[in-house]
Coordinates of N, CA and C in Angstrom, one line a residue:
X1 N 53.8 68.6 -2.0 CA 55.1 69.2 -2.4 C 55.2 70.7 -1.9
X2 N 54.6 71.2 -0.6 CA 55.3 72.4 -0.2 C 56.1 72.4 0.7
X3 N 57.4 73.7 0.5 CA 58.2 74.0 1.2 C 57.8 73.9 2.7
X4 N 56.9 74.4 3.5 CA 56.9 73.7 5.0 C 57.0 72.4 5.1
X5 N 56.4 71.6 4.3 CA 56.5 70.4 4.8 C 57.4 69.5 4.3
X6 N 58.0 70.0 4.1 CA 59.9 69.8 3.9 C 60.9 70.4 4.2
X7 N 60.7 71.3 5.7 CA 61.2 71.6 6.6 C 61.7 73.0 6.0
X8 N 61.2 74.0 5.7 CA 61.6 75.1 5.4 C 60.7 76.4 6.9
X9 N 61.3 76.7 7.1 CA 60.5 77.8 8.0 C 60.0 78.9 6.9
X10 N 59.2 79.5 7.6 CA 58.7 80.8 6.3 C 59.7 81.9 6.4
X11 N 60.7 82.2 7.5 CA 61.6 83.2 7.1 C 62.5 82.6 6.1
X12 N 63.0 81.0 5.9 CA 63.5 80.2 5.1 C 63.2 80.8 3.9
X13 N 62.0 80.0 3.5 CA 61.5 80.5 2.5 C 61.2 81.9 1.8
X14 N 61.2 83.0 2.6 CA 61.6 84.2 1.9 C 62.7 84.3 1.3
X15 N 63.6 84.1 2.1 CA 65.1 84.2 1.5 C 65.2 83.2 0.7
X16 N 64.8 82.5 0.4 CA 65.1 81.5 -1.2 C 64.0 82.3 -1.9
X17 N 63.3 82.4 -2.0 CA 62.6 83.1 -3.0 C 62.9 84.5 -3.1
X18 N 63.3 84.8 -2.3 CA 63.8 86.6 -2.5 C 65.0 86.5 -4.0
X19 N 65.9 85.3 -3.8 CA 66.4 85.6 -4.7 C 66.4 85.0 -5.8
X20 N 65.0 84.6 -6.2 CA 64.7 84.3 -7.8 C 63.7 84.8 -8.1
X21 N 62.7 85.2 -9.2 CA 62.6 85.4 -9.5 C 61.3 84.6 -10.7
X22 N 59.7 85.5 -11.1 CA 58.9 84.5 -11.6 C 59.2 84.5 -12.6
X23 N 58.7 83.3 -14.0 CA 58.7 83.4 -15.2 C 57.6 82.5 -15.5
X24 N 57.3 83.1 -16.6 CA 56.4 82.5 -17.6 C 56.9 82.3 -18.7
X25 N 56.7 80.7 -19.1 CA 57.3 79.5 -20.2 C 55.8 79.4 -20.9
X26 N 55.8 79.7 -22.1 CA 54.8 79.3 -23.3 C 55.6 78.0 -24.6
X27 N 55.4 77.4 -23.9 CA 55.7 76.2 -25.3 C 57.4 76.4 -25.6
X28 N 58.0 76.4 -24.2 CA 59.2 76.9 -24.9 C 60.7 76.0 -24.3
X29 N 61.8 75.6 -24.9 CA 62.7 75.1 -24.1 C 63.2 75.3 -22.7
X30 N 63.1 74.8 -21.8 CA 63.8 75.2 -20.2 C 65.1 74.8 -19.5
X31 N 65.3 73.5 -20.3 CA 66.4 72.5 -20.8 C 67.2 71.9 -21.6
X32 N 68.3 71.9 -22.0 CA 68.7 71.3 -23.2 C 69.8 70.4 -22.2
X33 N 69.4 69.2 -22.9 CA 70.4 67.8 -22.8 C 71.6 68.4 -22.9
X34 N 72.7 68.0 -22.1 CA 74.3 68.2 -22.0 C 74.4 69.5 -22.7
X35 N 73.4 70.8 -22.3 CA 74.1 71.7 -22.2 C 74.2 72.3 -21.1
X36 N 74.9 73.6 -20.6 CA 75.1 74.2 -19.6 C 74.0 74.4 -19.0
X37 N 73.5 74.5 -17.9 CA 72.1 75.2 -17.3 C 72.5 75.8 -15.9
X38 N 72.6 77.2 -16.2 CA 72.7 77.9 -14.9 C 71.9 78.5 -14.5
X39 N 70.6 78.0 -14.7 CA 68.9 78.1 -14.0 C 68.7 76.8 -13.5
X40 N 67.7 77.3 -12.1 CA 66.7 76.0 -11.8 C 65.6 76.5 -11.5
X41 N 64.3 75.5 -11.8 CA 63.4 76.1 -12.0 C 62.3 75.5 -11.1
X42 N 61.6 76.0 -10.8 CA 60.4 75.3 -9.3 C 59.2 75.5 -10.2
X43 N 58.1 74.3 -10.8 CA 57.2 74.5 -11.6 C 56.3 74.9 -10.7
X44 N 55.0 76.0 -10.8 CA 54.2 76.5 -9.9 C 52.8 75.9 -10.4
X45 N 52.7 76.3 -11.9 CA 51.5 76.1 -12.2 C 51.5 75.7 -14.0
X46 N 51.0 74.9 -14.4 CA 51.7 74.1 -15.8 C 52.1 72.7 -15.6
X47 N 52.5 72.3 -17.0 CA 53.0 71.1 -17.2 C 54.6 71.0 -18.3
X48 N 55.2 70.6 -17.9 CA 56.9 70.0 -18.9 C 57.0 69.2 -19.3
X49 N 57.4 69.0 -20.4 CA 57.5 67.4 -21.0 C 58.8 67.2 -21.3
X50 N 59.5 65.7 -20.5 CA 60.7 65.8 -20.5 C 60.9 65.2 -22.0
X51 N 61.5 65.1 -22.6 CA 61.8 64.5 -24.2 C 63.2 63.9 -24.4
X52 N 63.4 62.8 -24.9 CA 64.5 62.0 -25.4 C 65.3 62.8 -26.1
X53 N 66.4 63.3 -26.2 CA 67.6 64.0 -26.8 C 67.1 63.5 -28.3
X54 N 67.6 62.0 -28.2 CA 68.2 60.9 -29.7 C 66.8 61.2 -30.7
X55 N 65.7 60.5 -30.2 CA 64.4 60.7 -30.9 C 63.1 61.1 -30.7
X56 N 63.1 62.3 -29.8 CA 62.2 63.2 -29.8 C 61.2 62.8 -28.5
X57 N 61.2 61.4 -28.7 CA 60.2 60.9 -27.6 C 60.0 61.5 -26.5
X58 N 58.7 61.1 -25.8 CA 58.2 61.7 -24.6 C 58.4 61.0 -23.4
X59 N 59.2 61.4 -22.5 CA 59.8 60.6 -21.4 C 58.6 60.4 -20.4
X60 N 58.3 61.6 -20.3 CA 57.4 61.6 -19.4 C 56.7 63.5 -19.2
X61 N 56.7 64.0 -17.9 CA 55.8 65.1 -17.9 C 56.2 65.1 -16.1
X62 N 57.0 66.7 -15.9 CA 57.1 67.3 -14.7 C 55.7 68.2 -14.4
X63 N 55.1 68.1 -13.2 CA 53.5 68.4 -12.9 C 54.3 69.7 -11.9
X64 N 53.4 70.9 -11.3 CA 54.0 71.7 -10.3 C 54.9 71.3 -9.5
X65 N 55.4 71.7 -8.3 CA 55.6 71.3 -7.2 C 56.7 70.4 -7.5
X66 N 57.6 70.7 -8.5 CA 58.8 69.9 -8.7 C 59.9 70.8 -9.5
X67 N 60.9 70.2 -9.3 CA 61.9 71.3 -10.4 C 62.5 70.6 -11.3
X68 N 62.8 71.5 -12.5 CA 63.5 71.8 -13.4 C 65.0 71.6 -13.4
X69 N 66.1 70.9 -13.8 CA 67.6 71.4 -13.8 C 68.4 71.0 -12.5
X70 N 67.3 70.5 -11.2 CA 67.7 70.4 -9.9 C 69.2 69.3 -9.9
X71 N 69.2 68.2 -11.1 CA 70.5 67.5 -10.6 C 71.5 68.8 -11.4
X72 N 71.9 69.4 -12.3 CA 73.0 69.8 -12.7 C 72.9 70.8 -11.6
X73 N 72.0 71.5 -10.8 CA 72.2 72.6 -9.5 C 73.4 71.6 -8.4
X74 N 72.5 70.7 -8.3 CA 73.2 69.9 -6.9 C 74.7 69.5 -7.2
X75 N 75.0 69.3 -8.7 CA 76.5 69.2 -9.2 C 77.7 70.0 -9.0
X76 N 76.6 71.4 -9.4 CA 77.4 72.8 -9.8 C 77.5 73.0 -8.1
X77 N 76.4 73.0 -7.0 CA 76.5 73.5 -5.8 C 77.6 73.0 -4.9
X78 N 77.4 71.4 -5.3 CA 78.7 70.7 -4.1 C 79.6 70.0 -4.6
X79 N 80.0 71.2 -5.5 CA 81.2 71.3 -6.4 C 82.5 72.2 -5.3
X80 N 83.6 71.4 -5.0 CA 83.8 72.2 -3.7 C 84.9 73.0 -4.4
X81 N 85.7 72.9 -5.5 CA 86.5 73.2 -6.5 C 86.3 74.5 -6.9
X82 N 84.3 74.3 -6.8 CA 84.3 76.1 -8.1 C 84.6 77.0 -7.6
X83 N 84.7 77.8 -8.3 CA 84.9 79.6 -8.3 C 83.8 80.4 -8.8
X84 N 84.2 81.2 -9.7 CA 83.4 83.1 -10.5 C 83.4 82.1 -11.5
X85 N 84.5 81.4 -11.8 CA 84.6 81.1 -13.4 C 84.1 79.6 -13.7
X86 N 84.1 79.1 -12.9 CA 83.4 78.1 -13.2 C 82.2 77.4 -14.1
X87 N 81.7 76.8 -14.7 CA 80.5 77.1 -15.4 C 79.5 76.2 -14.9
X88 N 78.6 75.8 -14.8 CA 77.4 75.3 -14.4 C 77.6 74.2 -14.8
X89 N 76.4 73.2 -14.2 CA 76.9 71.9 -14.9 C 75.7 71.8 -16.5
X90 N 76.1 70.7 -16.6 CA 75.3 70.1 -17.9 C 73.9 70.0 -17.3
X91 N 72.6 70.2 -18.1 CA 71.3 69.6 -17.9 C 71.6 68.0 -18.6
X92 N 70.8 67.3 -17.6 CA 70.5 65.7 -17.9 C 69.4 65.4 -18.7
X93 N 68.5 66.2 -19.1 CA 67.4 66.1 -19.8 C 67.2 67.5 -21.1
X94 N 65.9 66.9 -22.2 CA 65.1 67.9 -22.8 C 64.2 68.7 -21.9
X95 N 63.9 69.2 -21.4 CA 62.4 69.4 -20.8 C 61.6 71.0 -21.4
X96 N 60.8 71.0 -22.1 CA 59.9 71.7 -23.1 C 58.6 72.0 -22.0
X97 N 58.4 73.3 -21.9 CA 57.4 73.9 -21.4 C 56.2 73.8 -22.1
X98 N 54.9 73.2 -21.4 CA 53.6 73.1 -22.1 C 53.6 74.8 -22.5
X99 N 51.9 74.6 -22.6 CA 51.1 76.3 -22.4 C 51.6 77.0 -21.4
X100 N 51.8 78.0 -21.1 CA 51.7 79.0 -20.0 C 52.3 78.0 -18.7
X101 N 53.1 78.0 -18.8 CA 54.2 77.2 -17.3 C 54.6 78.4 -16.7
X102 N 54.1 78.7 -15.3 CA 54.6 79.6 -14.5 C 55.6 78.9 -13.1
X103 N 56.7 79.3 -13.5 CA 57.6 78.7 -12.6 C 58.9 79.4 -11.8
X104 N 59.2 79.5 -11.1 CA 60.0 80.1 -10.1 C 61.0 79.8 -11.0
X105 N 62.4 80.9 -11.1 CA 63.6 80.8 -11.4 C 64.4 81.2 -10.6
X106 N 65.5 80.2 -10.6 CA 66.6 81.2 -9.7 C 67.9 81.4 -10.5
X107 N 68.8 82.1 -10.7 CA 70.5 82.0 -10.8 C 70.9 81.0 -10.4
X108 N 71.5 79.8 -10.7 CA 72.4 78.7 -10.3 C 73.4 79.4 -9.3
X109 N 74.2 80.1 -9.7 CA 75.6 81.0 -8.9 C 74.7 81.7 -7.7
X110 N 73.6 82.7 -8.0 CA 73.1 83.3 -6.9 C 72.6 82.8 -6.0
X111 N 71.8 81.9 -6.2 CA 71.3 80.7 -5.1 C 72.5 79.8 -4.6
X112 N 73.3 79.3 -5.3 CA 74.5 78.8 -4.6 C 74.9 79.6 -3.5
X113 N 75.2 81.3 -4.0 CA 76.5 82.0 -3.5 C 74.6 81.9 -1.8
X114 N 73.7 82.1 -2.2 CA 72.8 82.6 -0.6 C 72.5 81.3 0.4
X115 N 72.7 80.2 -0.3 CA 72.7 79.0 0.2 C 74.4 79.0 1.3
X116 N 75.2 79.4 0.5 CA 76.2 78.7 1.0 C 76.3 79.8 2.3
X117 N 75.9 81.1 2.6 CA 75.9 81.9 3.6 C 74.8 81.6 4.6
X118 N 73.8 80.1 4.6 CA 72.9 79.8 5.6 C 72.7 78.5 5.5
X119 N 73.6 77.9 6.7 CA 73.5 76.4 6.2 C 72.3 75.8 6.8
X120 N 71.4 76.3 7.1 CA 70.4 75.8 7.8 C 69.2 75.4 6.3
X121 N 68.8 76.6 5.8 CA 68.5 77.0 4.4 C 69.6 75.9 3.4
X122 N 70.6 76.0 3.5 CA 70.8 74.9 2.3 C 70.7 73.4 2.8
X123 N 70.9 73.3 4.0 CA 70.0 71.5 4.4 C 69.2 71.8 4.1
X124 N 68.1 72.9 3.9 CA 66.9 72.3 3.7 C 66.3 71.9 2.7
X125 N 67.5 73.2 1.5 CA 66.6 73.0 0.3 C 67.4 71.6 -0.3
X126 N 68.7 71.3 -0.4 CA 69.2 70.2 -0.2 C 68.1 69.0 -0.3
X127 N 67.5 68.9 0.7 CA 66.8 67.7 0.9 C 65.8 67.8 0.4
X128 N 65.1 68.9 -0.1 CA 63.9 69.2 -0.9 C 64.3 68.5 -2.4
X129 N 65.4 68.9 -2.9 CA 65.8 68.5 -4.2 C 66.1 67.3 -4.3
X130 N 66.4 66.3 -3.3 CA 67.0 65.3 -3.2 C 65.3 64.4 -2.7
X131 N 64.4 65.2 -2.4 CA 63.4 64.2 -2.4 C 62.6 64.4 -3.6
X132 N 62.8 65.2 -4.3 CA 62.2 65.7 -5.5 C 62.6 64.3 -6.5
X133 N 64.2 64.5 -6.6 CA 64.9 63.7 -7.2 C 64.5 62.0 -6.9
X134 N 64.2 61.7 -6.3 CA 64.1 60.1 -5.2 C 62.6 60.3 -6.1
X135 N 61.5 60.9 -6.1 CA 60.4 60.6 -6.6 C 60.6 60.0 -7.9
X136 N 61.3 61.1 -8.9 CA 61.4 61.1 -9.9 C 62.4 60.0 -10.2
X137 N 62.9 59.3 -9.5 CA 63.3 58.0 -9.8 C 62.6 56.7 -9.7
X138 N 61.7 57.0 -8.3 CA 60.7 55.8 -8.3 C 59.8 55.9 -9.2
X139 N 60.0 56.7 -9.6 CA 58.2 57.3 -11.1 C 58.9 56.0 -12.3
X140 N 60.5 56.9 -12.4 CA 60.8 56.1 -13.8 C 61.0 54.3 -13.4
X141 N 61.7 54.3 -12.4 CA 61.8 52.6 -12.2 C 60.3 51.6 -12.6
X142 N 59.3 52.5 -11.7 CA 58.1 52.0 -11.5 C 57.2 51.7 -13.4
X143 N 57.5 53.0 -14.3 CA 57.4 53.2 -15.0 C 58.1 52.8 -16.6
X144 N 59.4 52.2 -16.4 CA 60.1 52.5 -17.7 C 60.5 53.6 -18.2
X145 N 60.1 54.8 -17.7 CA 60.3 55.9 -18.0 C 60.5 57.0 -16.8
X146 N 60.8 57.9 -17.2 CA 60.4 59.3 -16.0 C 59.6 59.2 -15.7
X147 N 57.9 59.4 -16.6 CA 57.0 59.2 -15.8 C 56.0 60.6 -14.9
X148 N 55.0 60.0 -15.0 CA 54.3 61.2 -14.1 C 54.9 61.8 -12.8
X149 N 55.0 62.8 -12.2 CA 55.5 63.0 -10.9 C 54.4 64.1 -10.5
X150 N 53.4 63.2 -9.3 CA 52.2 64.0 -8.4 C 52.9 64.5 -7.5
X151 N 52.4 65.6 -7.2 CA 52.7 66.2 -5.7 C 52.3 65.0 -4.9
X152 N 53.1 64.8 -3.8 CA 52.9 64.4 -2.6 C 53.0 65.2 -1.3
X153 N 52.0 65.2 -0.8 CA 51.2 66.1 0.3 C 51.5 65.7 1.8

């Protein structure tokens, strides 16, 4: 699951990470089901547990090297409609930060607004989230559930 080998050049990758920013998650919400989320989050080092809205259950568990929030980003981003005022989209999930989850954050709007000024950079990351996404679907198909999601190397 790294950025080179999902076609990011390393000047790429400065400028996407130039404009977010680290955090550290102790046992704490990152996502709430069908509410707004105008973060996405790139897990670095830790574990998430995605959880059922209705009854608490445990869907599964986001591992590094995956994100957080990435479909309400890809909603809000090629949204060709929005504006300033616009609001983010909904998160699709619970997802609850283990111990000490250190993970990249960015602004939904600010990473949109640097994306949409380098279209090379937003195919790339585009396709990064969209293969992120494609895992995390064959996890759950394969699974019943979300499901574990390993880095793939």
């Amino acid at each position: 699951g790294s950025f080179d080998k999902r076609g990011f050049s390393k000047v790429q990758f400065m400028k996407l990470f130039d404009v977010g920013r680290l955090r550290v998650f102790d046992q704490e919400l990152m996502s709430q089901e069908n509410r707004e989320l105008d973060k996405l989050y790139y897990i670095i080092d830790g574990n998430a547990t995605v959880k059922c809205a209705e009854d608490g259950r445990t869907l599964g568990t986001i591992t590094p090297h995956h994100f957080v929030g990435e479909m309400a980003f890809l909603v809000y981003y090629h949204d060709e409609k929005k504006d300033e005022s616009t609001p983010c989209a909904k998160a699709s999930a619970n997802v609850f930060a283990n111990r000490m989850v250190h993970a990249w954050e960015w602004d939904a709007r600010g990473l949109a607004e640097a994306l949409k000024n380098d279209r090379d950079l937003s195919n790339a990351f585009t396709s990064y989230c969209s293969h992120d996404l494609r895992k995390k679907l064959l996890s759950a198909n394969a699974e019943g559930g979300v499901g574990q999601h390993k880095s793939e190397e």
